[in-house]
mmCIF file of C-alpha atoms and ligand atoms in Angstrom:
data_model
loop_
_atom_site.group_PDB
_atom_site.id
_atom_site.type_symbol
_atom_site.label_atom_id
_atom_site.label_comp_id
_atom_site.label_asym_id
_atom_site.label_seq_id
_atom_site.Cartn_x
_atom_site.Cartn_y
_atom_site.Cartn_z
ATOM 1 C CA MET A 773 3.869 42.022 -51.846
ATOM 2 C CA GLU A 774 7.470 43.066 -52.378
ATOM 3 C CA ASP A 775 10.352 41.181 -50.875
ATOM 4 C CA LEU A 776 8.707 37.799 -50.959
ATOM 5 C CA LYS A 777 11.105 35.326 -49.485
ATOM 6 C CA LYS A 778 11.555 32.255 -51.637
ATOM 7 C CA VAL A 779 12.788 29.041 -50.049
ATOM 8 C CA ILE A 780 13.134 25.455 -51.234
ATOM 9 C CA VAL A 781 11.483 22.818 -49.065
ATOM 10 C CA ILE A 782 13.252 19.448 -49.070
ATOM 11 C CA ARG A 783 11.354 16.338 -47.963
ATOM 12 C CA TYR A 784 12.678 12.899 -47.251
ATOM 13 C CA SER A 785 10.756 9.742 -46.632
ATOM 14 C CA GLU A 786 12.365 6.365 -46.218
ATOM 15 C CA ILE A 787 14.769 7.423 -43.493
ATOM 16 C CA PHE A 788 11.780 7.965 -41.219
ATOM 17 C CA LEU A 789 11.693 4.167 -40.938
ATOM 18 C CA LYS A 790 15.060 4.182 -39.235
ATOM 19 C CA GLY A 791 13.826 4.510 -35.649
ATOM 20 C CA LYS A 792 16.741 4.981 -33.268
ATOM 21 C CA ASN A 793 19.193 5.622 -36.116
ATOM 22 C CA PHE A 794 17.101 8.348 -37.665
ATOM 23 C CA GLY A 795 19.490 11.077 -36.513
ATOM 24 C CA PHE A 796 22.444 9.452 -38.272
ATOM 25 C CA PHE A 797 20.588 9.198 -41.583
ATOM 26 C CA GLU A 798 19.177 12.707 -41.336
ATOM 27 C CA LYS A 799 22.585 14.182 -40.587
ATOM 28 C CA LYS A 800 24.200 12.333 -43.464
ATOM 29 C CA LEU A 801 21.512 13.562 -45.843
ATOM 30 C CA LEU A 802 21.919 17.130 -44.608
ATOM 31 C CA ASN A 803 25.685 16.935 -45.094
ATOM 32 C CA ASN A 804 25.301 15.492 -48.588
ATOM 33 C CA ILE A 805 22.904 18.306 -49.495
ATOM 34 C CA LYS A 806 25.231 20.951 -48.061
ATOM 35 C CA GLU A 807 28.130 19.504 -49.998
ATOM 36 C CA LYS A 808 26.115 19.437 -53.204
ATOM 37 C CA LEU A 809 25.025 23.048 -52.720
ATOM 38 C CA SER A 810 28.431 24.299 -51.566
ATOM 39 C CA GLN A 811 28.924 25.792 -55.045
ATOM 40 C CA PHE A 812 26.004 28.171 -54.385
ATOM 41 C CA ASP A 813 25.625 31.036 -51.973
ATOM 42 C CA CYS A 814 22.775 29.776 -49.771
ATOM 43 C CA ASP A 815 21.909 28.360 -46.348
ATOM 44 C CA VAL A 816 20.556 24.874 -45.706
ATOM 45 C CA LEU A 817 18.571 24.638 -42.477
ATOM 46 C CA ARG A 818 17.179 21.683 -40.591
ATOM 47 C CA THR A 819 13.622 22.158 -39.408
ATOM 48 C CA ASN A 820 11.120 19.687 -38.110
ATOM 49 C CA LYS A 821 11.435 16.650 -40.479
ATOM 50 C CA ARG A 822 12.338 18.858 -43.437
ATOM 51 C CA PHE A 823 15.213 20.924 -44.705
ATOM 52 C CA LEU A 824 14.936 24.422 -46.088
ATOM 53 C CA VAL A 825 17.258 26.096 -48.544
ATOM 54 C CA GLU A 826 17.200 29.830 -47.877
ATOM 55 C CA ASN A 827 18.946 33.087 -48.718
ATOM 56 C CA PHE A 828 19.790 32.265 -52.318
ATOM 57 C CA ASP A 829 19.837 34.566 -55.296
ATOM 58 C CA ALA A 830 16.630 34.098 -57.324
ATOM 59 C CA LYS A 831 18.770 33.678 -60.442
ATOM 60 C CA GLN A 832 20.258 30.520 -58.936
ATOM 61 C CA GLU A 833 16.930 28.903 -58.105
ATOM 62 C CA LYS A 834 16.789 26.623 -61.134
ATOM 63 C CA LYS A 835 20.370 25.474 -60.723
ATOM 64 C CA ILE A 836 19.822 24.686 -57.055
ATOM 65 C CA VAL A 837 16.687 22.703 -57.882
ATOM 66 C CA ASN A 838 18.613 20.753 -60.532
ATOM 67 C CA ALA A 839 21.414 20.005 -58.090
ATOM 68 C CA LEU A 840 18.902 18.685 -55.541
ATOM 69 C CA LEU A 841 17.453 16.401 -58.220
ATOM 70 C CA THR A 842 20.728 14.410 -58.087
ATOM 71 C CA VAL A 843 20.793 13.781 -54.321
ATOM 72 C CA PHE A 844 19.703 10.343 -53.104
ATOM 73 C CA GLY A 845 17.504 10.367 -50.016
ATOM 74 C CA ILE A 846 15.369 13.348 -51.048
ATOM 75 C CA CYS A 847 11.842 12.330 -51.972
ATOM 76 C CA SER A 848 10.484 15.674 -53.156
ATOM 77 C CA ILE A 849 11.080 19.405 -53.145
ATOM 78 C CA SER A 850 8.973 22.510 -53.543
ATOM 79 C CA VAL A 851 9.870 26.089 -54.224
ATOM 80 C CA ALA A 852 7.789 27.985 -51.677
ATOM 81 C CA VAL A 853 7.127 31.474 -50.453
ATOM 82 C CA LYS A 854 7.956 31.832 -46.762
ATOM 83 C CA LEU A 855 5.644 34.145 -44.837
ATOM 84 C CA ASP A 856 5.230 35.098 -41.206
ATOM 85 C CA THR A 857 2.313 33.155 -39.749
ATOM 86 C CA ASP A 858 -0.082 36.074 -39.677
ATOM 87 C CA LEU A 859 -3.619 35.922 -40.994
ATOM 88 C CA LYS A 860 -3.430 39.173 -42.918
ATOM 89 C CA ILE A 861 -0.042 38.437 -44.440
ATOM 90 C CA ILE A 862 -1.130 34.972 -45.596
ATOM 91 C CA ASN A 863 -4.480 36.204 -46.915
ATOM 92 C CA ASP A 864 -2.798 39.056 -48.805
ATOM 93 C CA TYR A 865 -0.319 36.758 -50.432
ATOM 94 C CA VAL A 866 -2.917 34.129 -51.363
ATOM 95 C CA SER A 867 -5.094 36.837 -52.902
ATOM 96 C CA SER A 868 -2.241 37.576 -55.318
ATOM 97 C CA ILE A 869 -1.978 33.987 -56.570
ATOM 98 C CA LYS A 870 -2.971 33.543 -60.209
ATOM 99 C CA ILE A 871 -4.398 30.096 -60.957
ATOM 100 C CA LYS A 872 -3.359 29.018 -64.452
ATOM 101 C CA THR A 873 -5.601 25.938 -64.675
ATOM 102 C CA GLN A 874 -9.378 25.556 -64.837
ATOM 103 C CA ASN A 875 -9.741 24.304 -61.312
ATOM 104 C CA PHE A 876 -7.844 24.201 -58.039
ATOM 105 C CA ARG A 877 -8.060 23.432 -54.370
ATOM 106 C CA VAL A 878 -6.391 24.772 -51.253
ATOM 107 C CA THR A 879 -4.831 22.359 -48.781
ATOM 108 C CA VAL A 880 -3.916 23.823 -45.417
ATOM 109 C CA ASN A 881 -1.679 21.932 -43.019
ATOM 110 C CA ARG A 882 -1.793 23.361 -39.527
ATOM 111 C CA ALA A 883 1.299 22.012 -37.805
ATOM 112 C CA ASP A 884 1.130 25.028 -35.472
ATOM 113 C CA LYS A 885 -1.961 24.345 -33.393
ATOM 114 C CA ARG A 886 -1.793 27.883 -31.976
ATOM 115 C CA PHE A 887 -3.102 29.098 -35.315
ATOM 116 C CA PRO A 888 -6.712 30.001 -34.522
ATOM 117 C CA ILE A 889 -8.568 28.523 -37.521
ATOM 118 C CA THR A 890 -8.841 24.801 -38.283
ATOM 119 C CA SER A 891 -7.246 23.629 -41.498
ATOM 120 C CA ILE A 892 -10.572 22.788 -43.113
ATOM 121 C CA ASP A 893 -12.086 26.162 -42.325
ATOM 122 C CA TYR A 894 -8.996 28.026 -43.412
ATOM 123 C CA SER A 895 -8.798 26.051 -46.676
ATOM 124 C CA LYS A 896 -12.355 27.127 -47.452
ATOM 125 C CA SER A 897 -11.641 30.721 -46.561
ATOM 126 C CA LEU A 898 -8.495 30.858 -48.719
ATOM 127 C CA GLY A 899 -10.352 29.102 -51.552
ATOM 128 C CA GLY A 900 -12.917 31.899 -51.410
ATOM 129 C CA ILE A 901 -10.170 34.513 -51.610
ATOM 130 C CA ILE A 902 -8.677 32.836 -54.681
ATOM 131 C CA LEU A 903 -12.075 32.529 -56.379
ATOM 132 C CA LYS A 904 -12.644 36.241 -55.870
ATOM 133 C CA ASN A 905 -9.346 37.080 -57.582
ATOM 134 C CA ASN A 906 -9.437 34.594 -60.446
ATOM 135 C CA SER A 907 -12.307 34.616 -62.919
ATOM 136 C CA ASP A 908 -13.328 31.424 -64.750
ATOM 137 C CA VAL A 909 -11.819 28.999 -62.238
ATOM 138 C CA SER A 910 -13.642 26.563 -59.996
ATOM 139 C CA VAL A 911 -12.821 24.469 -56.972
ATOM 140 C CA ASP A 912 -12.288 20.740 -57.459
ATOM 141 C CA LEU A 913 -11.460 19.011 -54.203
ATOM 142 C CA HIS A 914 -10.965 15.542 -55.730
ATOM 143 C CA ASN A 915 -9.032 16.041 -58.973
ATOM 144 C CA PRO A 916 -7.569 19.525 -58.751
ATOM 145 C CA GLN A 917 -5.275 20.629 -61.575
ATOM 146 C CA THR A 918 -3.577 22.997 -59.165
ATOM 147 C CA THR A 919 -3.220 22.592 -55.427
ATOM 148 C CA VAL A 920 -2.252 25.586 -53.350
ATOM 149 C CA PHE A 921 -0.501 24.184 -50.294
ATOM 150 C CA VAL A 922 -0.429 26.360 -47.209
ATOM 151 C CA ASP A 923 1.787 24.772 -44.605
ATOM 152 C CA ILE A 924 1.608 26.546 -41.254
ATOM 153 C CA ARG A 925 4.822 25.381 -39.567
ATOM 154 C CA GLU A 926 5.408 25.142 -35.824
ATOM 155 C CA ASN A 927 8.014 27.856 -35.693
ATOM 156 C CA GLY A 928 6.032 30.939 -36.642
ATOM 157 C CA TYR A 929 6.261 30.847 -40.404
ATOM 158 C CA THR A 930 4.076 29.545 -43.217
ATOM 159 C CA LEU A 931 5.115 28.032 -46.518
ATOM 160 C CA VAL A 932 2.922 28.484 -49.588
ATOM 161 C CA TYR A 933 3.590 26.552 -52.789
ATOM 162 C CA THR A 934 1.847 24.887 -55.684
ATOM 163 C CA ASP A 935 4.386 22.467 -57.131
ATOM 164 C CA VAL A 936 5.803 19.295 -55.628
ATOM 165 C CA ILE A 937 8.750 18.042 -57.663
ATOM 166 C CA ASP A 938 9.486 14.322 -57.346
ATOM 167 C CA CYS A 939 13.151 13.555 -56.610
ATOM 168 C CA LEU A 940 15.246 10.404 -56.697
ATOM 169 C CA GLY A 941 14.296 8.868 -53.351
ATOM 170 C CA GLY A 942 16.598 6.155 -52.052
ATOM 171 C CA MET A 943 19.034 6.524 -49.169
ATOM 172 C CA PRO A 944 21.738 9.128 -48.527
ATOM 173 C CA VAL A 945 25.053 8.023 -50.045
ATOM 174 C CA GLY A 946 27.394 6.967 -47.277
ATOM 175 C CA THR A 947 24.780 5.291 -45.083
ATOM 176 C CA SER A 948 25.129 1.780 -46.550
ATOM 177 C CA GLY A 949 28.834 1.050 -46.601
ATOM 178 C CA SER A 950 30.985 1.060 -49.710
ATOM 179 C CA GLY A 951 31.352 -1.175 -52.733
ATOM 180 C CA LEU A 952 33.722 -1.819 -55.618
ATOM 181 C CA LEU A 953 31.971 -1.439 -58.960
ATOM 182 C CA LEU A 954 33.327 -3.408 -61.900
ATOM 183 C CA LEU A 955 33.032 -0.617 -64.425
ATOM 184 C CA SER A 956 33.268 -1.410 -68.131
ATOM 185 C CA GLY A 957 32.534 1.025 -70.902
ATOM 186 C CA GLY A 958 29.150 -0.587 -71.552
ATOM 187 C CA ILE A 959 25.607 0.508 -70.804
ATOM 188 C CA ASP A 960 25.010 -1.686 -67.783
ATOM 189 C CA SER A 961 27.741 -1.185 -65.228
ATOM 190 C CA PRO A 962 27.396 2.611 -64.794
ATOM 191 C CA VAL A 963 23.677 2.029 -64.190
ATOM 192 C CA ALA A 964 24.529 -0.705 -61.662
ATOM 193 C CA GLY A 965 26.723 1.745 -59.738
ATOM 194 C CA TYR A 966 23.986 4.346 -59.797
ATOM 195 C CA MET A 967 21.456 1.823 -58.462
ATOM 196 C CA MET A 968 23.643 0.796 -55.531
ATOM 197 C CA ALA A 969 24.428 4.419 -54.672
ATOM 198 C CA ARG A 970 20.679 4.969 -54.640
ATOM 199 C CA ARG A 971 20.553 2.550 -51.725
ATOM 200 C CA GLY A 972 23.115 4.658 -49.877
ATOM 201 C CA MET A 973 26.284 2.847 -50.890
ATOM 202 C CA ALA A 974 29.506 4.779 -51.545
ATOM 203 C CA ILE A 975 30.986 3.678 -54.876
ATOM 204 C CA ASN A 976 34.547 3.061 -55.997
ATOM 205 C CA ALA A 977 35.376 1.436 -59.291
ATOM 206 C CA LEU A 978 37.671 -1.051 -60.976
ATOM 207 C CA HIS A 979 38.249 -1.109 -64.717
ATOM 208 C CA PHE A 980 40.291 -3.622 -66.683
ATOM 209 C CA HIS A 981 41.859 -2.433 -69.876
ATOM 210 C CA SER A 982 43.866 -4.318 -72.476
ATOM 211 C CA TYR A 983 46.190 -1.776 -73.991
ATOM 212 C CA PRO A 984 47.313 -2.023 -76.817
ATOM 213 C CA TYR A 985 44.408 -4.270 -77.865
ATOM 214 C CA THR A 986 42.095 -1.572 -76.583
ATOM 215 C CA SER A 987 42.765 2.111 -77.140
ATOM 216 C CA GLU A 988 43.357 5.047 -74.843
ATOM 217 C CA ASN A 989 39.887 6.171 -75.967
ATOM 218 C CA ALA A 990 38.340 3.120 -74.312
ATOM 219 C CA LYS A 991 39.976 4.062 -71.031
ATOM 220 C CA ASN A 992 38.968 7.701 -71.307
ATOM 221 C CA LYS A 993 35.416 6.631 -71.986
ATOM 222 C CA VAL A 994 35.344 4.804 -68.647
ATOM 223 C CA ILE A 995 36.814 7.839 -66.869
ATOM 224 C CA GLU A 996 34.092 9.915 -68.494
ATOM 225 C CA LEU A 997 31.370 7.482 -67.396
ATOM 226 C CA ALA A 998 32.644 7.581 -63.831
ATOM 227 C CA GLY A 999 32.556 11.381 -64.076
ATOM 228 C CA ILE A 1000 28.893 11.274 -65.082
ATOM 229 C CA ILE A 1001 27.712 8.974 -62.284
ATOM 230 C CA LYS A 1002 29.773 10.957 -59.768
ATOM 231 C CA LYS A 1003 27.031 13.570 -59.914
ATOM 232 C CA TYR A 1004 24.889 11.049 -58.010
ATOM 233 C CA THR A 1005 27.403 8.887 -56.174
ATOM 234 C CA GLY A 1006 29.844 11.511 -54.970
ATOM 235 C CA SER A 1007 33.588 11.125 -55.463
ATOM 236 C CA ILE A 1008 34.854 7.840 -56.909
ATOM 237 C CA LYS A 1009 38.288 6.279 -56.818
ATOM 238 C CA LEU A 1010 38.673 4.573 -60.190
ATOM 239 C CA HIS A 1011 41.271 1.789 -60.220
ATOM 240 C CA ILE A 1012 42.558 0.856 -63.645
ATOM 241 C CA VAL A 1013 44.234 -2.515 -64.003
ATOM 242 C CA SER A 1014 45.959 -3.857 -67.098
ATOM 243 C CA PHE A 1015 44.446 -7.149 -68.193
ATOM 244 C CA THR A 1016 46.653 -7.596 -71.255
ATOM 245 C CA HIS A 1017 49.054 -10.242 -69.993
ATOM 246 C CA ILE A 1018 46.255 -12.212 -68.401
ATOM 247 C CA GLN A 1019 44.273 -12.289 -71.622
ATOM 248 C CA GLU A 1020 47.356 -13.245 -73.614
ATOM 249 C CA ALA A 1021 48.146 -16.062 -71.215
ATOM 250 C CA ILE A 1022 44.610 -17.468 -71.328
ATOM 251 C CA HIS A 1023 44.553 -17.134 -75.099
ATOM 252 C CA LYS A 1024 47.849 -18.951 -75.425
ATOM 253 C CA HIS A 1025 47.321 -21.794 -72.968
ATOM 254 C CA CYS A 1026 43.616 -22.482 -72.492
ATOM 255 C CA ASP A 1027 40.590 -23.780 -74.382
ATOM 256 C CA GLY A 1028 39.387 -20.781 -76.424
ATOM 257 C CA ASP A 1029 35.711 -21.431 -75.709
ATOM 258 C CA PHE A 1030 36.478 -20.815 -72.031
ATOM 259 C CA MET A 1031 38.179 -17.463 -72.656
ATOM 260 C CA ILE A 1032 35.404 -15.306 -71.230
ATOM 261 C CA THR A 1033 34.685 -17.588 -68.284
ATOM 262 C CA LEU A 1034 38.351 -17.741 -67.288
ATOM 263 C CA MET A 1035 38.794 -14.010 -67.755
ATOM 264 C CA ARG A 1036 35.840 -13.304 -65.563
ATOM 265 C CA ARG A 1037 37.062 -15.650 -62.847
ATOM 266 C CA ILE A 1038 40.342 -13.739 -62.767
ATOM 267 C CA MET A 1039 38.600 -10.355 -62.831
ATOM 268 C CA TYR A 1040 36.592 -11.392 -59.782
ATOM 269 C CA ARG A 1041 39.671 -12.606 -57.940
ATOM 270 C CA ILE A 1042 41.402 -9.276 -58.540
ATOM 271 C CA ALA A 1043 38.271 -7.393 -57.550
ATOM 272 C CA GLU A 1044 37.977 -9.251 -54.269
ATOM 273 C CA ARG A 1045 41.635 -8.751 -53.442
ATOM 274 C CA LEU A 1046 41.482 -5.049 -54.186
ATOM 275 C CA ALA A 1047 38.238 -4.609 -52.242
ATOM 276 C CA LEU A 1048 39.657 -6.384 -49.203
ATOM 277 C CA GLN A 1049 42.825 -4.287 -49.386
ATOM 278 C CA LYS A 1050 40.884 -1.031 -49.526
ATOM 279 C CA GLY A 1051 38.096 -1.961 -47.133
ATOM 280 C CA TYR A 1052 35.306 -1.952 -49.737
ATOM 281 C CA GLN A 1053 32.600 -4.293 -48.561
ATOM 282 C CA CYS A 1054 31.187 -5.853 -51.708
ATOM 283 C CA ILE A 1055 31.625 -6.257 -55.445
ATOM 284 C CA ILE A 1056 29.059 -4.731 -57.806
ATOM 285 C CA THR A 1057 28.566 -5.703 -61.446
ATOM 286 C CA GLY A 1058 26.194 -4.832 -64.262
ATOM 287 C CA GLU A 1059 25.423 -8.483 -64.957
ATOM 288 C CA ASN A 1060 21.973 -9.323 -66.134
ATOM 289 C CA LEU A 1061 20.499 -12.815 -66.309
ATOM 290 C CA GLY A 1062 20.590 -14.331 -69.776
ATOM 291 C CA GLN A 1063 21.946 -11.255 -71.554
ATOM 292 C CA VAL A 1064 25.090 -12.953 -72.910
ATOM 293 C CA ALA A 1065 26.851 -16.318 -72.541
ATOM 294 C CA SER A 1066 28.747 -15.172 -69.462
ATOM 295 C CA GLN A 1067 25.542 -14.224 -67.711
ATOM 296 C CA THR A 1068 23.732 -17.544 -67.519
ATOM 297 C CA VAL A 1069 23.131 -18.949 -64.044
ATOM 298 C CA GLU A 1070 25.769 -21.639 -64.788
ATOM 299 C CA SER A 1071 28.345 -19.008 -65.808
ATOM 300 C CA MET A 1072 27.625 -16.908 -62.755
ATOM 301 C CA THR A 1073 27.968 -19.982 -60.540
ATOM 302 C CA VAL A 1074 31.535 -20.625 -61.699
ATOM 303 C CA THR A 1075 32.551 -16.965 -61.580
ATOM 304 C CA ASN A 1076 30.963 -16.525 -58.146
ATOM 305 C CA ALA A 1077 32.917 -19.516 -56.909
ATOM 306 C CA VAL A 1078 36.239 -17.638 -56.848
ATOM 307 C CA VAL A 1079 34.963 -14.928 -54.494
ATOM 308 C CA GLU A 1080 35.219 -16.159 -50.935
ATOM 309 C CA LYS A 1081 34.724 -13.330 -48.496
ATOM 310 C CA LEU A 1082 32.517 -10.686 -50.039
ATOM 311 C CA PRO A 1083 29.010 -10.553 -51.449
ATOM 312 C CA ILE A 1084 28.585 -9.788 -55.150
ATOM 313 C CA PHE A 1085 25.703 -7.447 -55.869
ATOM 314 C CA ARG A 1086 24.099 -7.449 -59.308
ATOM 315 C CA PRO A 1087 21.396 -4.812 -59.064
ATOM 316 C CA LEU A 1088 20.373 -5.246 -62.732
ATOM 317 C CA ILE A 1089 20.012 -9.010 -62.650
ATOM 318 C CA SER A 1090 16.303 -9.030 -63.520
ATOM 319 C CA PHE A 1091 16.086 -5.947 -65.725
ATOM 320 C CA ASP A 1092 15.306 -5.902 -69.438
ATOM 321 C CA LYS A 1093 17.914 -4.215 -71.594
ATOM 322 C CA GLU A 1094 15.395 -1.579 -72.523
ATOM 323 C CA ASP A 1095 14.776 -0.701 -68.894
ATOM 324 C CA ILE A 1096 18.507 -0.423 -68.264
ATOM 325 C CA SER A 1097 18.942 1.745 -71.355
ATOM 326 C CA ASN A 1098 16.126 4.025 -70.200
ATOM 327 C CA ILE A 1099 17.854 4.566 -66.870
ATOM 328 C CA ALA A 1100 21.155 5.164 -68.685
ATOM 329 C CA VAL A 1101 19.452 7.875 -70.748
ATOM 330 C CA LYS A 1102 17.901 9.413 -67.641
ATOM 331 C CA ILE A 1103 21.181 9.577 -65.715
ATOM 332 C CA GLY A 1104 23.133 10.747 -68.760
ATOM 333 C CA THR A 1105 25.499 7.808 -69.369
ATOM 334 C CA PHE A 1106 23.854 6.309 -72.452
ATOM 335 C CA ASP A 1107 25.447 8.465 -75.167
ATOM 336 C CA THR A 1108 28.919 7.863 -73.765
ATOM 337 C CA SER A 1109 28.311 4.135 -73.242
ATOM 338 C CA ILE A 1110 27.414 3.574 -76.875
ATOM 339 C CA LEU A 1111 30.608 5.165 -78.224
ATOM 340 C CA PRO A 1112 32.165 2.388 -80.271
ATOM 341 C CA TYR A 1113 35.432 1.682 -78.458
ATOM 342 C CA GLU A 1114 36.527 -1.902 -77.926
ATOM 343 C CA ASP A 1115 36.004 -3.350 -74.473
ATOM 344 C CA CYS A 1116 38.678 -5.715 -73.230
ATOM 345 C CA CYS A 1117 36.153 -8.561 -73.259
ATOM 346 C CA THR A 1118 35.497 -8.212 -76.976
ATOM 347 C CA VAL A 1119 39.123 -8.419 -78.060
ATOM 348 C CA PHE A 1120 39.597 -12.151 -77.631
ATOM 349 C CA LEU A 1121 35.958 -13.076 -78.055
ATOM 350 C CA PRO A 1122 35.600 -16.805 -78.868
ATOM 351 C CA LYS A 1123 33.294 -17.920 -81.683
ATOM 352 C CA HIS A 1124 31.439 -20.339 -79.405
ATOM 353 C CA PRO A 1125 31.714 -19.101 -75.828
ATOM 354 C CA VAL A 1126 30.657 -21.821 -73.410
ATOM 355 C CA ILE A 1127 27.204 -21.102 -72.031
ATOM 356 C CA LYS A 1128 27.084 -23.703 -69.265
ATOM 357 C CA PRO A 1129 30.661 -23.968 -67.993
ATOM 358 C CA LYS A 1130 31.506 -26.725 -65.497
ATOM 359 C CA LEU A 1131 33.668 -25.879 -62.528
ATOM 360 C CA GLU A 1132 35.952 -28.933 -62.979
ATOM 361 C CA LYS A 1133 36.739 -27.873 -66.524
ATOM 362 C CA CYS A 1134 37.496 -24.293 -65.383
ATOM 363 C CA LEU A 1135 39.865 -25.628 -62.742
ATOM 364 C CA LYS A 1136 41.549 -27.873 -65.312
ATOM 365 C CA GLU A 1137 42.070 -24.947 -67.708
ATOM 366 C CA GLU A 1138 43.307 -22.697 -64.913
ATOM 367 C CA SER A 1139 45.877 -25.290 -63.883
ATOM 368 C CA LYS A 1140 47.652 -24.413 -67.130
ATOM 369 C CA LEU A 1141 48.234 -20.873 -65.840
ATOM 370 C CA ASP A 1142 50.250 -19.409 -62.999
ATOM 371 C CA ILE A 1143 47.241 -17.487 -61.775
ATOM 372 C CA ASP A 1144 48.789 -16.062 -58.626
ATOM 373 C CA ALA A 1145 51.736 -14.652 -60.537
ATOM 374 C CA LEU A 1146 49.440 -13.132 -63.173
ATOM 375 C CA ILE A 1147 47.274 -11.532 -60.503
ATOM 376 C CA ASP A 1148 50.289 -10.263 -58.555
ATOM 377 C CA GLU A 1149 51.668 -8.686 -61.684
ATOM 378 C CA ALA A 1150 48.360 -7.019 -62.573
ATOM 379 C CA MET A 1151 47.934 -5.712 -59.025
ATOM 380 C CA SER A 1152 51.456 -4.393 -58.735
ATOM 381 C CA ASN A 1153 50.669 -1.669 -61.219
ATOM 382 C CA ILE A 1154 47.260 -0.167 -60.535
ATOM 383 C CA GLU A 1155 46.540 3.296 -61.828
ATOM 384 C CA VAL A 1156 44.182 5.234 -59.567
ATOM 385 C CA VAL A 1157 42.144 8.115 -60.954
ATOM 386 C CA GLU A 1158 40.311 10.350 -58.473
ATOM 387 C CA ILE A 1159 36.988 11.167 -60.058
HETATM 388 P P1 ATP B 1812 28.308 -3.601 -69.536
HETATM 389 O O1 ATP B 1812 27.281 -2.959 -70.390
HETATM 390 O O2 ATP B 1812 28.290 -3.113 -68.131
HETATM 391 O O3 ATP B 1812 29.672 -3.585 -70.168
HETATM 392 P P2 ATP B 1812 27.801 -6.115 -70.663
HETATM 393 O O4 ATP B 1812 26.396 -6.351 -70.964
HETATM 394 O O5 ATP B 1812 28.686 -5.692 -71.759
HETATM 395 O O6 ATP B 1812 27.883 -5.113 -69.453
HETATM 396 P P3 ATP B 1812 29.744 -8.100 -69.891
HETATM 397 O O7 ATP B 1812 30.722 -7.538 -70.829
HETATM 398 O O8 ATP B 1812 29.526 -9.580 -69.830
HETATM 399 O O9 ATP B 1812 28.303 -7.478 -70.031
HETATM 400 O O10 ATP B 1812 30.137 -7.650 -68.457
HETATM 401 C C1 ATP B 1812 29.364 -7.953 -67.343
HETATM 402 C C2 ATP B 1812 29.862 -7.125 -66.192
HETATM 403 O O11 ATP B 1812 31.243 -7.395 -65.924
HETATM 404 C C3 ATP B 1812 29.834 -5.641 -66.487
HETATM 405 O O12 ATP B 1812 28.568 -5.084 -66.221
HETATM 406 C C4 ATP B 1812 30.887 -5.109 -65.562
HETATM 407 O O13 ATP B 1812 30.392 -5.013 -64.247
HETATM 408 C C5 ATP B 1812 31.934 -6.223 -65.603
HETATM 409 N N1 ATP B 1812 32.952 -5.930 -66.634
HETATM 410 C C6 ATP B 1812 32.977 -6.327 -67.919
HETATM 411 N N2 ATP B 1812 34.060 -5.854 -68.559
HETATM 412 C C7 ATP B 1812 34.772 -5.149 -67.650
HETATM 413 C C8 ATP B 1812 35.992 -4.388 -67.676
HETATM 414 N N3 ATP B 1812 36.710 -4.259 -68.781
HETATM 415 N N4 ATP B 1812 36.402 -3.804 -66.545
HETATM 416 C C9 ATP B 1812 35.661 -3.899 -65.404
HETATM 417 N N5 ATP B 1812 34.522 -4.580 -65.323
HETATM 418 C C10 ATP B 1812 34.064 -5.197 -66.424
HETATM 419 MG MG1 MG B 1813 30.677 -5.021 -71.480
#
């Protein structure tokens, strides 16, 4: 039983639905996995509707598993022992398995029809072998606490494993175009970026800061948040735009209750311009229906109205705050998001922000500003951070 070869089996699911385009999705997923594992010494092989990670140092196994847990498009993985498809070799190995629960079952999959025993018969036979070598355990076919999977593959080898680890699912990043994420330092927007990347979208980001009203810490917090979601989304170009003069101009010239609405209409204009310049195909925000005054359907109607050519995706629109926070904890952004640095939106916060803004009133207030000049100025000085 020496020299057991450990491998990691990677399964994917949704991309099977892709019909003719399956090859494109599979290749993208394989490349994303290879890139993620490039820090390890190992091989990633494509087999029939699965990938296998092989030839890695046992000491790296946990780290490789953890890295795979961040790749969208993988539905589950298993650490398996890879054996030659040979009755004696498989029987010998299975006889060494120690069952740590009260009951178990064996599930044989016979993808290689040349194997001489049917899967049902072989499951029974292997179950008998395990019973002989483990006292005080019984077989439970319906609710087993442990399942020993014996997967007899087409190409002459057999994989044996007991654990199936659920992964993130979703689609491989890079298969659904690219978007521009409006990234604040809050809880919601990093989660929104994560959710869109989960559907295969490549993510780039835009952050507005209001130095000196907001501190360098606020900016660094956003860079840090982008660094955390990068683990899932892959590399991000973070564009940082100064919003200071725009906020000052609105504050000076316009009805204070409209501050947030007008700010957001300008943010969206800048976002669309930048996205069109860079070829990003949509705008993504962390907006959430009813969460604050700027996120009522009326507010979103007047902010939406300035974006002409691109869709705005709000993947969190129907989520409860608690659900969003739970995802933030799971993906590791929560603790950074709650650091208490001022966001540019909070600096000039009106006492009574308008909840149901009317478009005519927005237009009237905006006519007091030279919006194009303000936007040109903001866009002439964009800092880009490669995350
Ligand atoms: P978040 O937790 O993402 O900050 P929020 O609940 O604080 O969201 P708002 O401040 O109204 O809500 O912002 C709504 C959305 O607008 C954010 O999710 C984000 O996409 C975008 N946004 C807000 N402030 C900024 C900013 N300074 N830079 C870039 N985008 C921003
Ligand atoms: Mg915010």
